[in-house]
Amino acid sequence: MLGRRLRRRLFAYRDIEFLSTHVPGPRSSGPRSAAPGEERLLLVHIRRVVGEIHYRTCGQCAAGMITGIDIDEDLHRTGLDTRALSHLRSRHPGISWHSTRALRTRRDLLRRMRIPTVRAGRVCAHGER
């Protein structure tokens, strides 16, 4: 059991790449559609997406909103979610992060990372980028 968890943790830290995308157009269809202007941090293993962090940023008020965290069930409890949020913070220095997600499984992660949850979908007055 311990060996299996250690292998998964090493896999998550060694073999997963982070790629950033921007969704420019109208909403796409799918289980977790992205809104226009939303960005995604893709967690990729070889050519397979194993997780996504959905977010928006506003450069004028230095605010960021995390709108979704989707990571494969196999990679839970490997530290990959913490690593992905730390990577997101390093990509956007000086941004004050908030979240709209209050799911129980993610609430602990957001609390550990000191990312407050807000009720409304907007943190800044500009709404979008």
GROMACS .gro file of N, CA, C and O in nm, residues 5 8 13 15 21 43 48-49 61 64 69 92 96-97 107:
model
   60
    5ARG      N    1   0.134   0.416  -0.307
    5ARG     CA    2   0.115   0.561  -0.288
    5ARG      C    3   0.240   0.638  -0.324
    5ARG      O    4   0.233   0.744  -0.385
    8ARG      N    5   0.271   0.657  -0.701
    8ARG     CA    6   0.178   0.756  -0.757
    8ARG      C    7   0.226   0.898  -0.732
    8ARG      O    8   0.215   0.985  -0.817
   13TYR      N    9   0.475   1.398  -0.952
   13TYR     CA   10   0.576   1.503  -0.948
   13TYR      C   11   0.673   1.497  -1.065
   13TYR      O   12   0.728   1.598  -1.105
   15ASP      N   13   0.624   1.305  -1.386
   15ASP     CA   14   0.574   1.280  -1.521
   15ASP      C   15   0.460   1.370  -1.567
   15ASP      O   16   0.415   1.356  -1.680
   21THR      N   17  -0.372   2.729  -2.122
   21THR     CA   18  -0.452   2.758  -2.241
   21THR      C   19  -0.545   2.874  -2.211
   21THR      O   20  -0.574   2.904  -2.096
   43LEU      N   21  -0.308   1.971  -1.679
   43LEU     CA   22  -0.212   1.878  -1.621
   43LEU      C   23  -0.206   1.761  -1.717
   43LEU      O   24  -0.306   1.689  -1.734
   48ARG      N   25  -0.225   1.285  -2.268
   48ARG     CA   26  -0.354   1.270  -2.200
   48ARG      C   27  -0.367   1.374  -2.089
   48ARG      O   28  -0.279   1.388  -2.005
   49VAL      N   29  -0.478   1.447  -2.090
   49VAL     CA   30  -0.505   1.546  -1.986
   49VAL      C   31  -0.558   1.471  -1.863
   49VAL      O   32  -0.659   1.403  -1.870
   61CYS      N   33  -0.707   4.495  -1.146
   61CYS     CA   34  -0.722   4.494  -0.999
   61CYS      C   35  -0.641   4.382  -0.934
   61CYS      O   36  -0.654   4.361  -0.814
   64GLY      N   37  -0.757   3.718  -0.906
   64GLY     CA   38  -0.773   3.594  -0.979
   64GLY      C   39  -0.883   3.512  -0.917
   64GLY      O   40  -0.900   3.511  -0.795
   69ILE      N   41  -1.161   2.293  -1.025
   69ILE     CA   42  -1.045   2.206  -1.013
   69ILE      C   43  -1.092   2.065  -1.044
   69ILE      O   44  -1.176   2.010  -0.974
   92HIS      N   45   0.148   3.373  -1.212
   92HIS     CA   46   0.081   3.502  -1.201
   92HIS      C   47   0.119   3.568  -1.067
   92HIS      O   48   0.038   3.573  -0.975
   96SER      N   49  -0.406   3.832  -0.630
   96SER     CA   50  -0.477   3.787  -0.510
   96SER      C   51  -0.582   3.685  -0.554
   96SER      O   52  -0.675   3.719  -0.626
   97TRP      N   53  -0.567   3.561  -0.510
   97TRP     CA   54  -0.652   3.452  -0.557
   97TRP      C   55  -0.772   3.430  -0.468
   97TRP      O   56  -0.764   3.441  -0.346
  107ARG      N   57  -1.240   2.210  -0.060
  107ARG     CA   58  -1.239   2.312   0.045
  107ARG      C   59  -1.114   2.303   0.131
  107ARG      O   60  -1.052   2.402   0.165
   0.00000   0.00000   0.00000
